[in-house]
Coordinates of C-alpha atoms in Angstrom, one line a residue:
M29 CA -1.1 26.8 34.3
F30 CA -1.7 23.4 32.6
L31 CA -4.0 25.0 29.9
H32 CA -1.4 27.8 29.5
I33 CA 1.4 25.5 28.7
L34 CA -0.9 23.3 26.7
K35 CA -2.0 26.2 24.5
Y36 CA 1.5 27.2 23.8
E37 CA 2.6 23.6 23.1
L38 CA -0.2 23.4 20.3
K39 CA 0.9 26.5 18.7
N40 CA 4.7 25.4 18.8
G41 CA 3.7 21.9 17.5
V42 CA 2.1 23.2 14.5
R43 CA 5.0 25.4 13.3
T44 CA 7.3 22.4 13.9
K45 CA 8.8 21.4 10.5
D46 CA 9.1 17.8 11.4
L47 CA 5.3 17.4 12.1
I48 CA 4.5 18.9 9.0
I49 CA 6.8 17.0 6.6
W50 CA 6.4 13.5 8.3
L51 CA 3.0 13.5 9.5
M52 CA 1.2 15.0 6.9
V53 CA 2.9 15.7 3.9
F54 CA 5.0 12.4 3.5
P55 CA 2.1 10.1 4.3
I56 CA 0.1 11.9 1.6
V57 CA 3.1 11.3 -1.1
L58 CA 3.5 7.9 -0.2
G59 CA 0.1 6.6 0.3
T60 CA -0.4 8.2 -3.3
F61 CA 2.4 6.1 -4.9
F62 CA 1.2 3.0 -3.3
K63 CA -2.4 3.7 -4.7
I64 CA -0.4 4.1 -8.2
A65 CA 1.5 0.9 -7.7
F66 CA -1.1 -1.5 -6.0
G67 CA -4.5 0.2 -6.7
S68 CA -5.4 -2.1 -9.6
V69 CA -3.0 -5.1 -9.1
Y70 CA -5.5 -7.2 -7.0
N71 CA -8.5 -6.4 -9.5
K72 CA -6.1 -7.4 -12.6
T73 CA -4.5 -10.4 -11.2
E74 CA -6.0 -11.8 -8.0
K75 CA -9.7 -11.1 -8.1
F76 CA -11.9 -13.4 -10.2
S77 CA -13.9 -11.7 -13.0
A78 CA -16.1 -13.3 -15.6
I79 CA -14.8 -15.6 -18.1
P80 CA -15.5 -14.8 -21.7
V81 CA -16.8 -17.4 -23.6
A82 CA -18.2 -17.9 -27.1
V83 CA -21.3 -20.0 -27.4
V84 CA -22.0 -21.6 -30.8
E85 CA -25.8 -22.8 -31.3
E86 CA -25.6 -25.3 -33.9
N87 CA -29.0 -26.7 -32.5
E88 CA -31.6 -24.9 -30.5
N89 CA -31.5 -25.9 -26.8
P90 CA -33.6 -23.5 -24.7
A91 CA -32.7 -25.1 -21.5
F92 CA -29.0 -24.4 -22.0
R93 CA -29.6 -20.9 -23.2
Q94 CA -31.9 -20.4 -20.1
V95 CA -29.2 -21.5 -17.7
L96 CA -26.4 -19.2 -19.3
D97 CA -29.0 -16.1 -18.8
G98 CA -29.2 -16.8 -15.5
I99 CA -25.5 -17.3 -14.9
E100 CA -24.9 -13.7 -16.5
S101 CA -27.7 -12.1 -14.6
A102 CA -26.2 -12.9 -11.2
D103 CA -24.4 -10.4 -9.0
E104 CA -21.1 -12.1 -9.6
P105 CA -21.6 -13.7 -13.2
F106 CA -19.2 -16.8 -13.8
L107 CA -19.3 -16.4 -17.5
K108 CA -19.5 -13.6 -19.8
V109 CA -21.3 -14.8 -22.9
T110 CA -21.1 -14.1 -26.6
Y111 CA -23.1 -15.7 -29.1
A112 CA -21.6 -16.3 -32.6
D113 CA -21.4 -18.5 -35.6
R114 CA -18.5 -21.2 -35.6
A115 CA -16.2 -18.8 -37.9
K116 CA -16.6 -15.8 -35.7
A117 CA -16.2 -17.7 -32.4
E118 CA -12.7 -19.1 -33.7
E119 CA -11.8 -15.6 -34.5
L120 CA -12.5 -14.6 -31.1
L121 CA -10.7 -17.3 -29.6
D122 CA -7.6 -16.9 -31.8
S123 CA -7.3 -13.1 -30.9
G124 CA -7.9 -13.8 -27.2
D125 CA -11.1 -12.3 -26.5
V126 CA -12.6 -15.4 -25.2
E127 CA -11.3 -18.3 -23.1
G128 CA -13.1 -21.1 -25.0
I129 CA -16.0 -22.1 -27.5
I130 CA -19.0 -23.9 -26.2
S131 CA -20.7 -25.5 -28.9
S132 CA -24.6 -26.6 -28.3
A133 CA -25.5 -29.4 -30.2
D134 CA -27.0 -32.7 -29.4
K135 CA -24.2 -32.9 -26.9
L136 CA -21.9 -29.8 -25.5
G137 CA -18.6 -29.6 -26.7
L138 CA -15.9 -27.4 -25.8
T139 CA -12.9 -25.8 -27.6
V140 CA -10.0 -24.2 -26.0
K141 CA -6.6 -22.7 -27.3
Q142 CA -4.5 -23.4 -24.1
K143 CA -4.6 -24.7 -20.8
G144 CA -5.3 -22.6 -17.8
L145 CA -7.5 -22.0 -14.8
S146 CA -10.3 -20.4 -16.7
Q147 CA -10.1 -23.2 -19.2
T148 CA -10.2 -25.6 -16.3
M149 CA -13.5 -23.9 -15.2
L150 CA -15.0 -24.1 -18.4
K151 CA -14.3 -27.8 -18.6
S152 CA -15.8 -28.4 -15.3
F153 CA -18.9 -26.3 -16.0
V154 CA -19.5 -28.4 -19.3
E155 CA -19.0 -31.6 -17.4
Q156 CA -21.3 -30.5 -14.8
Y157 CA -24.2 -29.2 -17.1
T158 CA -23.9 -32.4 -19.2
L159 CA -24.4 -34.7 -16.2
R160 CA -27.3 -32.8 -14.7
E161 CA -28.9 -32.7 -17.9
K162 CA -28.5 -36.6 -18.3
I163 CA -30.2 -36.9 -14.8
A164 CA -33.1 -35.1 -15.8
M165 CA -33.6 -36.8 -19.0
D166 CA -33.3 -40.1 -17.2
A167 CA -35.8 -38.9 -14.5
I168 CA -38.0 -37.8 -17.2
Q169 CA -38.0 -41.3 -18.9
T170 CA -38.1 -43.5 -15.9
S171 CA -40.1 -41.5 -13.2
P172 CA -42.0 -38.7 -14.9
E173 CA -44.1 -38.1 -11.6
K174 CA -40.7 -37.0 -9.8
A175 CA -39.1 -35.4 -12.9
Q176 CA -40.2 -32.0 -11.8
E177 CA -38.8 -32.3 -8.4
I178 CA -35.5 -33.6 -9.5
I179 CA -35.2 -30.7 -12.2
S180 CA -35.8 -28.2 -9.6
S181 CA -33.2 -29.8 -7.3
L182 CA -30.8 -29.6 -10.1
M183 CA -31.7 -26.1 -10.9
S184 CA -31.5 -24.8 -7.5
G185 CA -28.3 -26.5 -7.1
T186 CA -29.4 -28.5 -3.6
V187 CA -27.9 -31.7 -5.0
S188 CA -24.1 -30.2 -5.1
S189 CA -21.8 -31.6 -2.7
C190 CA -20.3 -28.4 -2.2
R191 CA -21.0 -24.7 -1.1
E192 CA -19.5 -21.4 -1.2
I193 CA -18.5 -20.2 2.2
P194 CA -16.5 -16.8 2.1
L195 CA -13.5 -16.7 4.0
T196 CA -14.2 -13.1 5.0
Q197 CA -16.7 -10.2 4.9
G198 CA -14.0 -7.6 4.4
N199 CA -11.4 -6.6 1.7
P200 CA -9.6 -9.6 0.5
D201 CA -6.8 -7.6 -1.3
M202 CA -3.6 -8.5 -0.2
Y203 CA -2.0 -5.5 -1.0
I204 CA -3.9 -3.5 1.3
Q205 CA -1.5 -4.4 3.9
Y206 CA 0.8 -1.7 2.5
F207 CA -1.9 0.9 3.4
Y208 CA -2.0 -0.8 6.9
N209 CA 1.7 -0.4 7.4
L210 CA 1.8 3.3 5.9
I211 CA -0.8 4.2 8.8
A212 CA 1.6 2.3 11.3
M213 CA 4.3 4.4 10.1
V214 CA 2.8 7.6 10.6
A215 CA 1.8 6.2 13.8
L216 CA 5.3 5.8 14.7
F217 CA 6.6 8.8 13.2
G218 CA 4.6 10.5 16.0
C219 CA 7.8 9.5 17.9
M220 CA 9.2 12.9 16.7
T221 CA 6.6 15.1 18.6
G222 CA 7.3 12.8 21.8
M223 CA 10.9 13.4 21.5
H224 CA 10.2 17.3 21.3
V225 CA 8.6 17.0 24.8
T226 CA 11.7 15.8 26.3
M227 CA 14.2 18.2 24.5
Q228 CA 12.2 21.2 25.7
N229 CA 12.5 19.9 29.4
Q230 CA 16.0 18.9 29.6
A231 CA 17.9 22.4 30.6
N232 CA 21.3 20.6 29.2
L233 CA 19.7 19.9 25.5
S234 CA 17.8 23.0 24.7
A235 CA 17.4 27.1 25.7
L236 CA 13.9 26.1 25.8
G237 CA 14.3 23.3 28.3
A238 CA 16.6 25.5 30.5
R239 CA 13.9 28.2 30.7
N240 CA 11.3 25.6 31.4
N241 CA 13.4 24.3 34.2
C242 CA 13.7 27.6 35.8
S243 CA 9.9 28.1 35.5
P244 CA 8.0 28.1 38.8
A245 CA 5.5 25.3 37.3
P246 CA 5.8 21.9 38.2
K247 CA 7.8 19.7 36.0
L248 CA 5.1 17.1 36.4
V249 CA 2.4 19.7 35.2
T250 CA 4.8 20.9 32.2
I251 CA 5.2 17.5 30.8
L252 CA 1.7 16.3 31.1
A253 CA 0.7 19.5 29.0
C254 CA 3.3 18.8 26.7
L255 CA 2.3 15.2 26.1
T256 CA -1.4 16.1 25.9
G257 CA -0.6 18.5 23.1
S258 CA 1.5 16.0 21.4
F259 CA -1.2 13.6 21.6
I260 CA -3.7 16.0 20.2
L261 CA -1.6 16.9 17.4
Q262 CA -0.9 13.2 16.8
T263 CA -4.5 12.3 16.7
I264 CA -5.3 15.0 14.2
C265 CA -2.4 13.6 12.0
M266 CA -3.7 10.2 12.3
L267 CA -7.5 11.3 11.5
L268 CA -6.2 13.0 8.4
C269 CA -4.1 10.3 7.3
V270 CA -7.1 7.7 7.5
T271 CA -9.5 10.0 6.0
F272 CA -7.2 10.7 2.8
L273 CA -6.7 7.2 2.3
A274 CA -10.3 6.3 2.6
F275 CA -12.1 9.0 1.1
V276 CA -9.4 10.6 -1.3
L277 CA -7.6 7.6 -2.7
K278 CA -10.7 5.2 -2.2
V279 CA -8.5 2.5 -0.2
D280 CA -11.3 -0.2 1.0
F281 CA -10.8 -0.5 4.6
G282 CA -14.0 -3.2 4.7
D283 CA -17.3 -2.3 6.4
R284 CA -16.1 -1.3 9.8
L285 CA -14.1 2.1 9.0
P286 CA -15.3 3.8 12.0
L287 CA -13.2 1.6 13.9
V288 CA -10.1 2.1 11.8
Y289 CA -10.1 5.5 13.7
P290 CA -9.8 4.8 17.2
A291 CA -7.1 2.0 16.3
A292 CA -5.2 4.5 14.1
I293 CA -5.4 7.1 17.2
L294 CA -4.3 4.7 19.8
G295 CA -1.2 3.7 17.5
G296 CA -0.2 7.3 17.1
I297 CA -0.4 8.0 20.9
M298 CA 1.7 4.7 21.3
G299 CA 4.1 6.5 18.8
V300 CA 4.3 9.6 20.7
S301 CA 5.0 7.8 23.9
F302 CA 7.8 5.9 22.2
G303 CA 9.4 9.1 21.2
F304 CA 9.0 10.3 24.7
F305 CA 10.6 7.4 26.2
V306 CA 13.7 7.1 23.9
G307 CA 14.2 11.1 24.4
S308 CA 14.2 10.8 28.1
V309 CA 16.7 8.0 28.4
S310 CA 20.0 9.7 26.7
H311 CA 21.7 13.0 26.6
M312 CA 22.4 12.7 22.9
S313 CA 21.6 16.0 20.8
Q314 CA 18.5 16.6 19.0
K315 CA 19.7 15.6 15.6
T316 CA 21.2 12.6 17.0
K317 CA 17.9 11.4 18.8
T318 CA 16.0 12.1 15.5
A319 CA 18.2 9.9 13.5
V320 CA 18.2 7.1 16.2
L321 CA 14.4 7.4 16.5
M322 CA 13.9 7.5 12.6
S323 CA 16.1 4.5 12.0
A324 CA 14.4 2.7 14.8
S325 CA 11.0 3.5 13.3
M326 CA 11.7 2.6 9.7
L327 CA 13.4 -0.7 11.1
L328 CA 10.0 -1.6 12.8
C329 CA 8.2 -0.7 9.9
F330 CA 10.2 -2.4 7.4
L331 CA 9.8 -5.8 9.8
S332 CA 6.2 -5.2 9.9
G333 CA 5.9 -5.6 5.9
L334 CA 6.1 -2.1 4.7
M335 CA 8.7 -2.8 2.1
V336 CA 8.5 -6.5 1.8
G337 CA 4.8 -7.6 2.0
D338 CA 5.3 -11.2 3.3
L339 CA 8.3 -10.4 5.7
K340 CA 5.7 -10.3 8.5
G341 CA 4.6 -13.7 7.8
T342 CA 8.2 -15.1 7.6
I343 CA 8.8 -13.8 11.3
A344 CA 5.6 -14.9 12.4
Q345 CA 6.9 -18.6 11.7
K346 CA 10.6 -18.0 13.0
A347 CA 9.7 -15.6 16.0
P348 CA 6.0 -15.0 16.6
W349 CA 6.5 -13.2 19.8
F350 CA 8.3 -10.4 18.0
N351 CA 5.1 -9.3 16.0
D352 CA 3.5 -9.2 19.3
I353 CA 5.8 -6.5 20.6
N354 CA 6.8 -4.8 17.4
P355 CA 4.5 -1.6 17.8
A356 CA 4.2 -1.1 14.0
A357 CA 3.3 -4.8 13.5
V358 CA 0.6 -4.4 16.6
V359 CA -0.9 -1.2 14.7
S360 CA -1.1 -3.0 11.1
D361 CA -2.5 -6.2 12.5
S362 CA -5.4 -4.5 14.4
F363 CA -6.7 -3.2 11.0
Y364 CA -6.0 -6.6 9.3
C365 CA -7.8 -8.3 12.2
L366 CA -10.8 -5.7 11.7
N367 CA -11.2 -6.4 8.3
I368 CA -10.6 -10.1 8.1
D369 CA -12.1 -11.6 11.5
E370 CA -16.0 -11.9 12.1
D371 CA -15.4 -11.1 15.7
Y372 CA -13.7 -8.4 17.7
T373 CA -11.5 -10.6 20.0
R374 CA -8.1 -10.3 18.2
F375 CA -8.8 -6.5 17.5
I376 CA -9.5 -5.9 21.0
T377 CA -6.5 -8.0 22.1
K378 CA -4.4 -5.6 19.6
L379 CA -5.9 -2.4 21.1
I380 CA -4.9 -3.8 24.6
T381 CA -1.3 -4.3 23.5
M382 CA -1.0 -0.8 22.4
A383 CA -2.5 0.6 25.5
V384 CA -0.1 -1.5 27.6
I385 CA 2.8 -0.5 25.5
T386 CA 1.8 3.1 25.8
V387 CA 1.3 3.3 29.3
V388 CA 4.8 1.5 29.8
F389 CA 6.6 4.0 27.8
I390 CA 5.0 6.9 29.5
M391 CA 5.8 5.5 33.0
L392 CA 9.3 5.1 32.1
G393 CA 9.8 8.4 30.4
F394 CA 8.2 10.0 33.5
I395 CA 10.3 8.2 35.9
I396 CA 13.6 9.1 34.2
S397 CA 12.7 12.9 33.4
R398 CA 11.7 13.6 37.0
R399 CA 15.0 12.2 38.2
K400 CA 17.1 14.4 36.1
K401 CA 18.2 17.5 38.1
Y402 CA 20.7 20.5 37.3
A403 CA 23.1 22.1 39.4
S404 CA 22.8 25.4 37.3
V405 CA 21.1 26.4 34.0

């Protein structure tokens, strides 16, 4: 009996327009718009890129050229060097093709057209090189026997007072949070399938519900089969959503993409359970319940940062407890923790939170649904 009901629940779910529109078509369209809007913003405005600079060699300086060649050959070069004469270099600076001119003579010189971060970094580079060159020359003159060791230390950077420590091994793009919240929105939209479970098991709300209540199948078995079918359909939708974002739109979820799938699936199951609970607590019509669930889902997604990226941070400062119980925020935070954190502590905590919320919604939905009796249908 369970498998029979499950089979027809799956068939009925595939034919439901709400499922096709809100859980399949809408995420694809919105995800595409997000990619167009935010896909290149980080690379253009936030991500560091090599600073274009013109180098005018007024005197031969093999050591300085060797340093520049080493910088340009790095995996993420700090400078993009163009060698030119003085006239050509000034032309490049005036046109904005380079951020500054480094003149290599007896002493390095720097010419810039405006003040900014790139110009400050160039100034720091010139000063650091000049300082290290002076240390090397002094070592050659005062302690020739230690000169090679000092020069090697300077070249390797071991005398530097600071070192680079990456904040994360994941994707630092701040705009990826919109894609996290898009997945959270799809997960919460699973409430539509959860609502259908209650609609087709309430005799006073639908003809199908009346027939199901006349059926000899136990109500518990019927609801379990319908919920299982909804979970399966929602899981397929979540798999399609994450796959589309990761492999079609090329959204970078970091190097832990396989773990994004179970988090998204659990979030989708939580969304179904949310709809199952809300659908059980009221005698409102299907259209009214649909409006309530859609409004609640969009409000929760809004508060998690779907429309305003820094809103969740503001809520975290004012009422941090709310993000811990907001289903949309919990889902999006699970992806954030997976991408940013080195360990899995916070990620597992978010998964446990989703599981607890799901169990609570399902238990409450079962309790309310089983208490409903009808004198006649």
